[in-house]
Amino acid sequence: MDIEKVKIDIQKGAGPIALKTVRQSLLVEKPADLTAAAQFLKDSPDYRMDYLSSVTAADYLDYLETVYHFYSMEKKHGPVTLRVRVKRDNPVCPSLVPLYRGAEFQERDNFDLFGIIYEGHPDLRRVMLWDNFEGFPMRKDYAQEDSETLESQDIEWLDRHGIKVPEAARLKAEELKKAGKRALAERRVEDKT
Amino acid sequence: MTTRTNSLKTTMQTSKNYEVRDPQSSIETQTLAINVGPQHPSTHGVFRMNVVLDGEVVTSLKPVMGYLHRNHEQIAENMSYAASMPYTDRLDYFNSMTNNFGWALTVEKLAAIDVPERVEYVRVIMAELTRLVNHVSAIGFLLNDLGAFFTPVLYAFREREKILDIFEEVSGSRMMCNYFRFGGLRRDVTPAVLEKIRGIVNKFPAFLDEFETLLTKNEILCMRCQNVGILPRDLAVNASITGPLLRASGVNYDIRKVDGYSVYNRFEFKVPLGPKGDVYDRYYVRILEMRESLKILDQALKGIPAGEIMAKKMLPFVKSPRNFKPPVGEAYGRVEGPKGELGFYVVSDGTAQPWRYHVRAPSFINLTILEDMCRGQKLADAIVILGSIDIVLGEVDR
């Protein structure tokens, strides 16, 4: 589909929405406008984008991005790709669940792995990881826990359950606690050239 | 659709008419919350359903997943493009060939690689054989959930085994095939293998007839499946349901037809649709899809040309796949997997590793409407409904 034509049509049909062409997709510059743009694509007789195929996110260090791929099952065309950028420190984006039920699990997945908060989602919980998991593993700055090194709370737990802990591990945990650090795995840096 | 046994219709009552609580009764009743799974044979893996029951009727059902989560996407972002190919086998481990297909297609789209004709034909043949494998086993396991303990599965596995032998011969592995490469295939198929596939294609309809004689009009199957777990057409579209589940609800949407990717637009086949969207339709749509797959296989085997099995552009990367660096950009590729739309979204920053890699897993998204289909049904039917969605936990949890 001609992305420039889609851009003009959305702006004509859904009011003054700031859109920017990024590759073969449209960036909705204000996240709050997303619902209006999606509503237009869904209802407009020219588009009838009734099928939200994929909702996914990506981390670009300066911002987080959600990418939506719309297709039409009725007219059998597509895709129209919309993207929304949100700040890392305030990642709030409107939810498309009221329009498309298909976004329900996918937005939960993005919340789980990227920490993007979808406002208006009926049941925004972690879907893969457990509820008290800390951090968002798909963000590029996420540091993984080192499973080999014990921390002081691990040692407390082991002591409570009567499991013998080697002295060296105990010293290492003390050291970490004093330094106020957590046992994090070193990030595997591969040759990116 | 073939004739349904009419006599059964009168005895079947949909649960809409079922009064959950008798308002005239003075007996105090309580709802009961139970956990189905994660270790339960009917969950097809490690999957949990938090079910609230009123008597035997499901009033609420929350799927809980993630027991097999390994952050597949992050693993793929930390390795080269080609190295994720064997990893995609482990997504939906029943259909490794289709997963390879989706990933290869996406990267070819990203890097604008043209694929030789012979490769396209071999890919279609492998993808359709995979569909046969998936659908026979899905029906077998559905019957398992209905209580026909392992007899139908073994009938299905007898046929599946023959196809897995083909996979072993072409790729070296029965299930984790890792057979596709960007722009080509790992190795060519020999005439002997094509001859064997021809043998399977010739004999498969007889097996399907046998399977259908035993099942399609079977009274127990009809009683348990008809009018159970109805998925309305509009809800199916709105909830991004794909695959046989969508087509059983009467929506004509098959990516092989719509996108016509690879060489699918050269083959003649129909898209079977179900009239109602109940469990029985899903069973029967799968049977019909297998018959259509056989038609495609027949045409592909007749039309397969001789030629190269690797695109010229990709020849330098056959021995050194880590040097493959697609241009900066992004691509979303999708194929019609046996379970639904399998999509891959990839963002390249010009290095040897993808910046972002995402799998649109059909089983995961198809679970969205599990609660809608199960509410008001009996618990035993909820098990059958889950079976009819046909999930694989390797793909759900990723």
Coordinates of C-alpha atoms in Angstrom, one line a residue:
Chain A
M1 CA 0.0 0.0 0.0
D2 CA 1.2 3.5 -0.8
I3 CA 2.1 4.9 2.6
E4 CA 1.8 8.5 1.6
K5 CA -1.8 8.0 0.5
V6 CA -2.6 6.3 3.8
K7 CA -1.0 9.2 5.6
I8 CA -3.2 11.7 3.8
D9 CA -6.3 9.6 4.2
I10 CA -5.8 9.3 8.0
Q11 CA -5.2 13.0 8.4
K12 CA -8.3 13.7 6.3
G13 CA -10.5 11.1 8.1
A14 CA -9.4 11.2 11.7
G15 CA -8.6 14.9 12.2
P16 CA -5.2 16.7 12.5
I17 CA -2.9 13.9 13.6
A18 CA 0.8 14.5 13.4
L19 CA 2.2 11.6 11.3
K20 CA 5.7 11.0 10.0
T21 CA 6.8 8.5 7.4
V22 CA 9.4 6.1 8.8
R23 CA 10.5 3.6 6.1
Q24 CA 7.3 1.9 5.1
S25 CA 5.3 2.9 8.2
L26 CA 3.7 5.8 9.9
L27 CA 4.9 7.2 13.1
V28 CA 2.1 8.6 15.3
E29 CA 4.0 11.5 16.9
K30 CA 1.7 11.9 19.9
P31 CA 0.8 8.5 21.5
A32 CA -2.6 9.8 22.5
D33 CA -3.6 10.0 18.8
L34 CA -3.1 6.3 18.2
T35 CA -6.6 5.3 19.1
A36 CA -8.1 7.8 16.6
A37 CA -5.8 6.6 13.9
A38 CA -6.6 3.0 14.5
Q39 CA -10.3 3.7 14.8
F40 CA -10.2 5.4 11.4
L41 CA -8.3 2.4 9.8
K42 CA -10.8 0.0 11.2
D43 CA -14.0 1.8 10.2
S44 CA -13.1 3.5 7.0
P45 CA -14.7 1.7 4.0
D46 CA -11.5 2.1 2.0
Y47 CA -9.3 0.3 4.5
R48 CA -11.4 -1.9 6.8
M49 CA -8.4 -2.9 8.8
D50 CA -10.3 -5.4 11.0
Y51 CA -7.3 -7.6 11.8
L52 CA -4.5 -6.4 14.1
S53 CA -1.9 -9.0 13.2
S54 CA 1.0 -8.1 15.4
V55 CA 1.8 -5.8 18.2
T56 CA 5.4 -5.6 19.2
A57 CA 7.9 -3.3 20.8
A58 CA 11.5 -2.4 20.4
D59 CA 14.1 -0.6 22.4
Y60 CA 16.0 2.1 20.6
L61 CA 17.9 3.4 23.7
D62 CA 16.5 6.9 23.4
Y63 CA 13.0 5.8 23.4
L64 CA 10.8 2.7 23.3
E65 CA 8.6 1.9 20.4
T66 CA 5.5 -0.1 19.8
V67 CA 4.8 -1.3 16.3
Y68 CA 1.4 -2.3 15.0
H69 CA 0.7 -4.3 11.8
F70 CA -2.8 -3.9 10.5
Y71 CA -4.3 -6.1 7.9
S72 CA -7.8 -6.4 6.5
M73 CA -9.5 -9.8 6.5
E74 CA -12.5 -8.3 4.6
K75 CA -10.7 -6.6 1.8
K76 CA -7.6 -8.9 2.0
H77 CA -5.0 -6.2 1.8
G78 CA -2.4 -4.8 4.1
P79 CA -0.3 -4.2 5.9
V80 CA -0.5 -0.7 7.3
T81 CA 2.2 -0.3 9.9
L82 CA 1.8 2.3 12.7
R83 CA 4.4 3.0 15.3
V84 CA 4.3 4.9 18.6
R85 CA 7.4 6.2 20.5
V86 CA 7.3 6.7 24.2
K87 CA 9.9 7.9 26.7
R88 CA 11.9 5.4 28.6
D89 CA 11.2 7.1 32.0
N90 CA 7.5 7.4 31.3
P91 CA 6.5 4.7 28.9
V92 CA 2.7 5.2 28.7
C93 CA 0.8 4.4 25.5
P94 CA -2.9 4.0 24.9
S95 CA -4.1 0.4 24.7
L96 CA -5.8 -0.9 21.5
V97 CA -7.7 -3.7 23.4
P98 CA -11.0 -1.7 23.3
L99 CA -10.8 -1.8 19.5
Y100 CA -9.0 -5.1 18.9
R101 CA -9.2 -8.0 21.4
G102 CA -6.2 -9.5 19.6
A103 CA -3.9 -6.9 21.3
E104 CA -4.7 -8.2 24.8
F105 CA -2.0 -10.9 25.2
Q106 CA 0.5 -9.1 22.9
E107 CA 0.3 -5.9 24.9
R108 CA 0.8 -7.9 28.1
D109 CA 3.8 -9.5 26.5
N110 CA 5.3 -6.1 25.7
F111 CA 4.5 -4.8 29.2
D112 CA 6.2 -7.9 30.6
L113 CA 9.4 -7.7 28.5
F114 CA 9.7 -4.0 27.8
G115 CA 7.8 -2.3 30.6
I116 CA 5.5 -0.3 28.3
I117 CA 2.3 0.6 30.1
Y118 CA -0.8 0.4 28.0
E119 CA -3.4 2.6 29.4
G120 CA -6.9 1.2 29.2
H121 CA -5.8 -2.4 29.1
P122 CA -8.3 -4.4 31.1
D123 CA -5.8 -6.8 32.7
L124 CA -2.2 -5.6 32.4
R125 CA -0.1 -8.2 34.2
R126 CA 3.1 -10.0 33.4
V127 CA 2.3 -12.9 31.1
M128 CA 5.5 -14.9 30.9
L129 CA 7.5 -13.9 33.9
W130 CA 6.3 -14.1 37.5
D131 CA 4.6 -11.1 39.2
N132 CA 7.4 -10.0 41.4
F133 CA 10.1 -10.2 38.8
E134 CA 12.3 -7.1 38.8
G135 CA 13.2 -5.3 35.6
F136 CA 12.3 -5.7 31.9
P137 CA 14.5 -8.2 30.2
M138 CA 14.1 -7.1 26.6
R139 CA 15.4 -3.6 27.3
K140 CA 18.9 -3.2 26.0
D141 CA 20.2 -2.0 29.4
Y142 CA 18.9 -5.0 31.4
A143 CA 21.6 -6.7 33.3
Q144 CA 21.0 -10.4 34.0
E145 CA 21.5 -11.9 37.4
D146 CA 24.5 -14.1 37.8
S147 CA 23.1 -17.5 38.7
E148 CA 26.5 -18.8 39.9
T149 CA 27.1 -16.2 42.6
L150 CA 25.1 -16.3 45.8
E151 CA 23.8 -13.1 47.3
S152 CA 23.2 -12.6 51.1
Q153 CA 19.4 -13.2 50.8
D154 CA 20.1 -16.5 49.0
I155 CA 22.4 -17.5 51.8
E156 CA 19.8 -16.6 54.4
W157 CA 17.3 -18.8 52.6
L158 CA 19.8 -21.7 52.4
D159 CA 20.6 -21.4 56.1
R160 CA 17.0 -21.4 57.0
H161 CA 16.5 -24.6 55.1
G162 CA 19.6 -26.2 56.6
I163 CA 21.7 -26.4 53.4
K164 CA 25.4 -26.1 53.8
V165 CA 27.0 -23.1 52.2
P166 CA 30.7 -23.0 51.3
E167 CA 32.7 -20.4 53.2
A168 CA 34.0 -18.7 50.1
A169 CA 30.5 -18.1 48.8
R170 CA 29.6 -16.6 52.2
L171 CA 32.6 -14.2 52.0
K172 CA 31.7 -13.1 48.5
A173 CA 28.2 -12.4 49.5
E174 CA 29.4 -10.3 52.5
E175 CA 31.6 -8.4 50.1
L176 CA 28.8 -7.7 47.7
K177 CA 26.5 -6.6 50.5
K178 CA 29.1 -4.2 51.8
A179 CA 29.6 -2.7 48.4
G180 CA 25.9 -2.4 48.0
K181 CA 26.0 -4.4 44.7
R182 CA 24.0 -7.2 43.3
A183 CA 25.5 -10.2 41.6
L184 CA 25.0 -9.5 37.9
A185 CA 26.2 -11.5 35.0
E186 CA 28.6 -9.7 32.8
R187 CA 27.0 -8.9 29.5
R188 CA 28.2 -11.0 26.7
V189 CA 29.7 -8.5 24.2
E190 CA 30.1 -10.1 20.9
D191 CA 31.9 -8.7 17.9
K192 CA 29.3 -6.4 16.5
T193 CA 31.4 -5.3 13.6
Chain B
M1 CA -19.6 -29.9 5.3
T2 CA -21.0 -33.4 5.3
T3 CA -24.3 -34.3 6.8
R4 CA -24.5 -34.0 10.5
T5 CA -26.4 -36.6 12.5
N6 CA -29.7 -34.8 13.0
S7 CA -31.0 -37.1 15.7
L8 CA -28.2 -35.8 18.0
K9 CA -29.3 -32.2 17.6
T10 CA -32.4 -32.6 19.8
T11 CA -30.4 -34.1 22.6
M12 CA -27.7 -31.5 22.4
Q13 CA -28.5 -28.4 24.5
T14 CA -26.1 -25.5 24.3
S15 CA -25.1 -24.2 27.7
K16 CA -26.7 -20.9 26.9
N17 CA -29.9 -22.5 28.0
Y18 CA -28.3 -23.9 31.1
E19 CA -29.3 -22.2 34.3
V20 CA -26.2 -21.9 36.3
R21 CA -28.0 -21.3 39.6
D22 CA -31.5 -22.3 40.3
P23 CA -33.1 -19.0 41.7
Q24 CA -35.9 -20.9 43.4
S25 CA -33.6 -23.3 45.3
S26 CA -32.8 -22.5 48.9
I27 CA -29.7 -24.6 48.8
E28 CA -26.5 -22.6 49.4
T29 CA -24.0 -23.3 46.7
Q30 CA -20.4 -22.2 46.3
T31 CA -18.1 -21.7 43.4
L32 CA -15.0 -23.8 43.3
A33 CA -11.6 -22.6 42.0
I34 CA -9.4 -25.3 40.7
N35 CA -6.1 -25.4 38.9
V36 CA -5.9 -27.4 35.7
G37 CA -2.2 -28.0 35.1
P38 CA 0.6 -27.1 34.8
Q39 CA 1.3 -30.8 35.0
H40 CA -1.8 -32.3 33.4
P41 CA -1.8 -34.4 30.3
S42 CA -4.6 -32.5 28.6
T43 CA -2.7 -29.2 28.7
H44 CA -0.3 -30.4 26.0
G45 CA 2.7 -29.3 27.9
V46 CA 3.2 -27.1 30.9
F47 CA 0.2 -24.8 30.8
R48 CA -2.2 -23.8 33.6
M49 CA -5.8 -22.8 33.6
N50 CA -7.2 -21.1 36.7
V51 CA -10.8 -22.3 36.4
V52 CA -13.7 -21.2 38.6
L53 CA -16.5 -23.7 38.6
D54 CA -20.1 -23.5 39.5
G55 CA -21.0 -27.2 39.9
E56 CA -19.5 -28.5 36.6
V57 CA -19.9 -25.3 34.7
V58 CA -17.0 -23.0 34.0
T59 CA -17.7 -19.4 35.1
S60 CA -14.2 -18.0 34.6
L61 CA -11.0 -19.3 33.2
K62 CA -7.6 -17.6 33.2
P63 CA -4.8 -19.0 31.2
V64 CA -1.4 -18.9 33.0
M65 CA 1.7 -19.4 30.9
G66 CA 5.4 -18.9 30.8
Y67 CA 6.6 -22.1 32.4
L68 CA 8.7 -22.8 29.3
H69 CA 9.7 -19.2 28.8
R70 CA 13.4 -18.8 27.8
N71 CA 13.3 -15.4 26.2
H72 CA 13.8 -16.8 22.7
E73 CA 13.8 -13.2 21.3
Q74 CA 16.7 -12.1 23.4
I75 CA 18.7 -15.2 22.6
A76 CA 18.2 -14.5 18.9
E77 CA 19.3 -10.9 19.3
N78 CA 22.6 -12.1 20.7
M79 CA 23.5 -14.3 17.8
S80 CA 23.9 -14.1 14.1
Y81 CA 21.0 -14.3 11.8
A82 CA 21.8 -17.8 10.6
A83 CA 22.3 -19.1 14.1
S84 CA 18.7 -18.4 15.0
M85 CA 17.6 -20.8 12.3
P86 CA 18.0 -24.0 14.4
Y87 CA 16.5 -22.1 17.3
T88 CA 13.2 -21.5 15.4
D89 CA 12.9 -25.3 15.2
R90 CA 12.2 -25.2 18.9
L91 CA 9.4 -22.8 18.7
D92 CA 6.7 -25.1 17.4
Y93 CA 8.6 -28.3 17.6
F94 CA 5.9 -30.2 15.5
N95 CA 6.4 -27.9 12.6
S96 CA 10.1 -27.0 12.4
M97 CA 10.0 -26.7 8.6
T98 CA 7.3 -24.0 8.7
N99 CA 9.2 -22.1 11.3
N100 CA 12.3 -22.2 9.2
F101 CA 10.2 -21.0 6.3
G102 CA 8.9 -18.0 8.1
W103 CA 12.3 -16.9 9.3
A104 CA 14.0 -17.5 6.0
L105 CA 11.2 -15.6 4.2
T106 CA 11.5 -12.6 6.6
V107 CA 15.3 -12.3 6.2
E108 CA 15.0 -12.7 2.5
K109 CA 12.5 -9.8 2.5
L110 CA 14.8 -7.7 4.7
A111 CA 17.9 -8.3 2.5
A112 CA 16.0 -8.5 -0.8
I113 CA 17.2 -12.0 -1.8
D114 CA 15.6 -13.8 -4.7
V115 CA 15.2 -17.4 -4.2
P116 CA 15.7 -20.0 -7.0
E117 CA 12.6 -21.7 -8.3
R118 CA 13.6 -25.2 -7.2
V119 CA 14.1 -24.0 -3.7
E120 CA 10.6 -22.5 -3.7
Y121 CA 9.1 -25.8 -4.8
V122 CA 11.0 -27.8 -2.2
R123 CA 10.0 -25.3 0.5
V124 CA 6.3 -25.7 -0.4
I125 CA 6.6 -29.4 -0.4
M126 CA 8.2 -29.4 3.0
A127 CA 5.7 -26.9 4.4
E128 CA 2.7 -28.9 3.2
L129 CA 4.1 -32.2 4.5
T130 CA 4.5 -30.4 7.8
R131 CA 0.8 -29.4 7.7
L132 CA -0.1 -33.0 7.3
V133 CA 2.1 -34.0 10.2
N134 CA 0.6 -31.2 12.4
H135 CA -3.1 -31.8 11.5
V136 CA -3.0 -35.6 11.9
S137 CA -1.4 -35.3 15.3
A138 CA -3.7 -32.4 16.3
I139 CA -6.7 -34.5 15.6
G140 CA -5.1 -37.5 17.4
F141 CA -4.5 -35.5 20.5
L142 CA -8.0 -33.9 20.3
L143 CA -9.4 -37.4 20.4
N144 CA -7.1 -38.1 23.3
D145 CA -8.7 -35.3 25.2
L146 CA -12.1 -36.7 24.4
G147 CA -11.1 -39.9 26.1
A148 CA -10.2 -42.1 23.2
F149 CA -7.0 -42.9 24.9
F150 CA -4.1 -43.1 22.4
T151 CA -5.7 -45.3 19.8
P152 CA -6.4 -42.4 17.3
V153 CA -3.0 -40.9 18.1
L154 CA -1.2 -44.1 17.2
Y155 CA -3.1 -44.2 13.9
A156 CA -2.0 -40.6 13.3
F157 CA 1.6 -41.3 14.4
R158 CA 1.9 -44.2 12.1
E159 CA 1.4 -41.8 9.1
R160 CA 3.4 -39.0 10.8
E161 CA 6.4 -41.4 11.1
K162 CA 6.5 -41.9 7.3
I163 CA 6.7 -38.2 6.8
L164 CA 9.3 -37.8 9.5
D165 CA 11.4 -40.4 7.7
I166 CA 11.4 -38.0 4.7
F167 CA 12.5 -35.1 6.9
E168 CA 15.3 -37.2 8.3
E169 CA 16.5 -38.1 4.8
V170 CA 16.5 -34.6 3.5
S171 CA 17.7 -32.7 6.6
G172 CA 19.3 -35.3 8.9
S173 CA 16.9 -34.8 11.7
R174 CA 13.3 -36.0 12.3
M175 CA 11.9 -33.0 14.2
M176 CA 14.6 -30.3 14.6
C177 CA 15.1 -30.0 10.8
N178 CA 17.1 -26.8 10.4
Y179 CA 16.8 -27.3 6.7
F180 CA 16.2 -23.9 5.2
R181 CA 18.9 -21.3 4.6
F182 CA 18.5 -17.6 3.6
G183 CA 18.2 -17.8 -0.1
G184 CA 18.1 -21.5 -0.4
L185 CA 18.3 -24.9 1.3
R186 CA 20.9 -26.8 3.2
R187 CA 21.1 -29.5 0.6
D188 CA 19.2 -30.7 -2.4
V189 CA 16.5 -33.3 -2.4
T190 CA 17.3 -36.4 -4.3
P191 CA 15.0 -38.0 -6.9
A192 CA 14.7 -41.0 -4.6
V193 CA 13.2 -38.8 -1.9
L194 CA 10.8 -37.2 -4.3
E195 CA 9.7 -40.7 -5.3
K196 CA 9.1 -41.5 -1.7
I197 CA 7.1 -38.3 -1.2
R198 CA 5.1 -39.2 -4.2
G199 CA 4.3 -42.6 -2.6
I200 CA 3.1 -40.9 0.6
V201 CA 0.9 -38.5 -1.4
N202 CA -0.6 -41.4 -3.2
K203 CA -1.4 -43.4 -0.1
F204 CA -2.4 -40.6 2.2
P205 CA -6.0 -40.2 1.0
A206 CA -6.7 -43.8 1.8
F207 CA -5.5 -43.2 5.3
L208 CA -7.7 -40.1 5.6
D209 CA -10.7 -42.1 4.4
E210 CA -9.9 -44.8 7.0
F211 CA -9.5 -42.1 9.7
E212 CA -12.8 -40.5 8.7
T213 CA -14.7 -43.7 8.6
L214 CA -13.7 -44.2 12.2
L215 CA -14.3 -40.6 13.4
T216 CA -16.3 -38.2 11.3
K217 CA -19.7 -39.7 11.9
N218 CA -18.8 -41.3 15.2
E219 CA -21.6 -40.7 17.6
I220 CA -19.4 -40.0 20.6
L221 CA -17.3 -37.5 18.7
C222 CA -20.4 -35.7 17.4
M223 CA -22.0 -35.6 20.8
R224 CA -18.9 -34.2 22.4
C225 CA -17.9 -31.8 19.7
Q226 CA -20.9 -30.4 18.0
N227 CA -22.2 -27.1 19.5
V228 CA -19.3 -27.0 22.0
G229 CA -17.0 -24.0 22.2
I230 CA -18.6 -21.9 19.5
L231 CA -16.4 -19.1 18.4
P232 CA -18.5 -16.4 16.6
R233 CA -17.1 -15.0 13.4
D234 CA -16.8 -11.4 14.5
L235 CA -15.0 -12.2 17.7
A236 CA -12.6 -14.5 15.8
V237 CA -11.6 -11.6 13.5
N238 CA -11.4 -9.0 16.3
A239 CA -9.3 -11.2 18.5
S240 CA -6.7 -11.8 15.7
I241 CA -7.4 -15.5 15.6
T242 CA -5.8 -17.3 12.6
G243 CA -5.4 -20.7 11.1
P244 CA -7.9 -23.5 11.1
L245 CA -9.6 -22.0 14.2
L246 CA -10.5 -18.9 12.2
R247 CA -11.6 -20.8 9.1
A248 CA -13.8 -23.1 11.1
S249 CA -15.7 -19.9 12.1
G250 CA -16.3 -19.2 8.5
V251 CA -13.8 -16.5 7.7
N252 CA -12.1 -17.0 4.4
Y253 CA -8.5 -15.9 5.2
D254 CA -5.6 -18.0 4.2
I255 CA -2.2 -16.3 3.9
R256 CA -1.2 -18.7 1.2
K257 CA -4.0 -17.3 -0.9
V258 CA -3.9 -13.7 0.3
D259 CA -0.2 -13.1 0.1
G260 CA 0.6 -15.8 -2.4
Y261 CA 4.1 -16.0 -0.9
S262 CA 6.7 -18.3 -2.3
V263 CA 5.0 -20.1 -5.3
Y264 CA 1.6 -20.7 -3.7
N265 CA -0.1 -18.6 -6.2
R266 CA 0.7 -21.2 -8.9
F267 CA -1.2 -24.0 -7.2
E268 CA -4.9 -24.6 -7.3
F269 CA -6.4 -25.4 -3.9
K270 CA -9.5 -24.4 -1.9
V271 CA -9.8 -22.9 1.5
P272 CA -12.1 -25.1 3.5
L273 CA -14.5 -23.2 5.8
G274 CA -16.6 -24.3 8.7
P275 CA -20.3 -23.3 9.0
K276 CA -20.4 -22.8 12.7
G277 CA -17.1 -22.5 14.5
D278 CA -17.6 -25.3 17.1
V279 CA -15.0 -28.0 18.0
Y280 CA -16.5 -30.3 15.4
D281 CA -15.9 -27.8 12.6
R282 CA -12.3 -27.3 13.7
Y283 CA -11.8 -31.1 13.5
Y284 CA -13.4 -31.3 10.1
V285 CA -11.7 -28.2 8.7
R286 CA -8.4 -29.8 9.5
I287 CA -9.3 -33.0 7.7
L288 CA -10.3 -31.0 4.6
E289 CA -7.1 -28.9 4.8
M290 CA -5.1 -32.1 4.7
R291 CA -6.9 -33.0 1.5
E292 CA -6.1 -29.6 0.0
S293 CA -2.5 -30.0 1.1
L294 CA -2.3 -33.2 -0.8
K295 CA -3.5 -31.4 -3.9
I296 CA -0.8 -28.8 -3.5
L297 CA 1.8 -31.6 -3.0
D298 CA 0.6 -33.3 -6.1
Q299 CA 1.0 -30.2 -8.2
A300 CA 4.3 -29.3 -6.7
L301 CA 5.8 -32.7 -7.3
K302 CA 4.7 -32.6 -10.9
G303 CA 6.0 -29.1 -11.4
I304 CA 9.3 -29.1 -9.6
P305 CA 12.1 -27.8 -11.8
A306 CA 15.8 -28.7 -11.8
G307 CA 18.2 -26.0 -10.8
E308 CA 20.3 -24.3 -8.2
I309 CA 19.5 -24.7 -4.5
M310 CA 21.1 -21.4 -3.3
A311 CA 20.7 -17.9 -4.4
K312 CA 23.8 -16.4 -6.1
K313 CA 23.8 -13.5 -3.7
M314 CA 24.0 -15.8 -0.7
L315 CA 26.7 -18.1 -2.0
P316 CA 29.6 -16.3 -0.2
F317 CA 27.8 -16.8 3.1
V318 CA 27.3 -20.6 2.8
K319 CA 30.6 -21.3 4.5
S320 CA 30.7 -18.1 6.6
P321 CA 27.2 -17.3 7.7
R322 CA 28.4 -14.9 10.4
N323 CA 29.6 -12.5 7.8
F324 CA 26.0 -12.0 6.6
K325 CA 24.9 -8.5 7.4
P326 CA 21.6 -7.4 6.0
P327 CA 21.1 -3.7 5.2
V328 CA 19.7 -1.3 7.8
G329 CA 15.9 -1.7 7.8
E330 CA 13.0 -3.7 9.1
A331 CA 10.8 -6.5 7.8
Y332 CA 7.7 -8.3 8.8
G333 CA 7.3 -11.7 7.1
R334 CA 4.5 -14.1 7.7
V335 CA 3.5 -17.6 6.6
E336 CA 0.4 -19.7 7.0
G337 CA 1.6 -22.1 9.6
P338 CA -0.5 -25.1 10.4
K339 CA -1.6 -23.4 13.6
G340 CA -2.1 -19.9 12.1
E341 CA -0.2 -16.9 11.0
L342 CA 3.4 -17.3 12.0
G343 CA 5.1 -13.9 11.7
F344 CA 8.6 -12.7 12.2
Y345 CA 9.5 -9.1 12.8
V346 CA 13.1 -8.2 12.5
V347 CA 15.0 -4.9 12.7
S348 CA 18.5 -4.7 11.4
D349 CA 21.1 -2.1 12.4
G350 CA 23.5 -3.3 9.7
T351 CA 25.5 -5.6 11.9
A352 CA 25.7 -9.4 12.0
Q353 CA 23.1 -9.6 14.7
P354 CA 19.5 -8.4 14.6
W355 CA 18.7 -5.4 16.7
R356 CA 15.2 -6.6 17.3
Y357 CA 13.7 -10.1 16.6
H358 CA 10.1 -10.9 17.4
V359 CA 8.0 -13.9 16.8
R360 CA 4.2 -13.5 16.3
A361 CA 3.3 -16.9 17.7
P362 CA -0.1 -18.2 16.5
S363 CA -0.8 -20.5 19.4
F364 CA -0.1 -17.7 21.9
I365 CA -2.5 -15.3 20.3
N366 CA -5.2 -18.0 19.7
L367 CA -5.3 -18.5 23.4
T368 CA -6.9 -15.0 23.8
I369 CA -10.4 -16.3 23.3
L370 CA -10.0 -19.5 25.4
E371 CA -12.1 -18.0 28.2
D372 CA -14.8 -16.7 25.9
M373 CA -15.2 -20.2 24.4
C374 CA -15.2 -22.0 27.7
R375 CA -17.5 -19.8 29.8
G376 CA -20.7 -21.6 30.4
Q377 CA -19.4 -25.0 29.2
K378 CA -18.7 -28.0 31.3
L379 CA -15.1 -28.5 32.6
A380 CA -14.7 -31.6 30.5
D381 CA -15.6 -29.6 27.5
A382 CA -13.1 -26.9 28.4
I383 CA -10.4 -29.6 28.0
V384 CA -11.7 -30.4 24.5
I385 CA -11.9 -26.8 23.5
L386 CA -8.2 -26.3 24.5
G387 CA -7.4 -29.4 22.5
S388 CA -9.2 -28.0 19.5
I389 CA -7.2 -24.7 19.5
D390 CA -4.1 -26.9 19.1
I391 CA -1.4 -25.2 21.0
V392 CA 2.3 -26.0 21.4
L393 CA 3.9 -24.6 24.5
G394 CA 7.3 -24.1 22.9
E395 CA 5.6 -21.5 20.8
V396 CA 3.2 -20.0 23.4
D397 CA 6.0 -19.4 26.0
R398 CA 8.9 -18.7 23.6

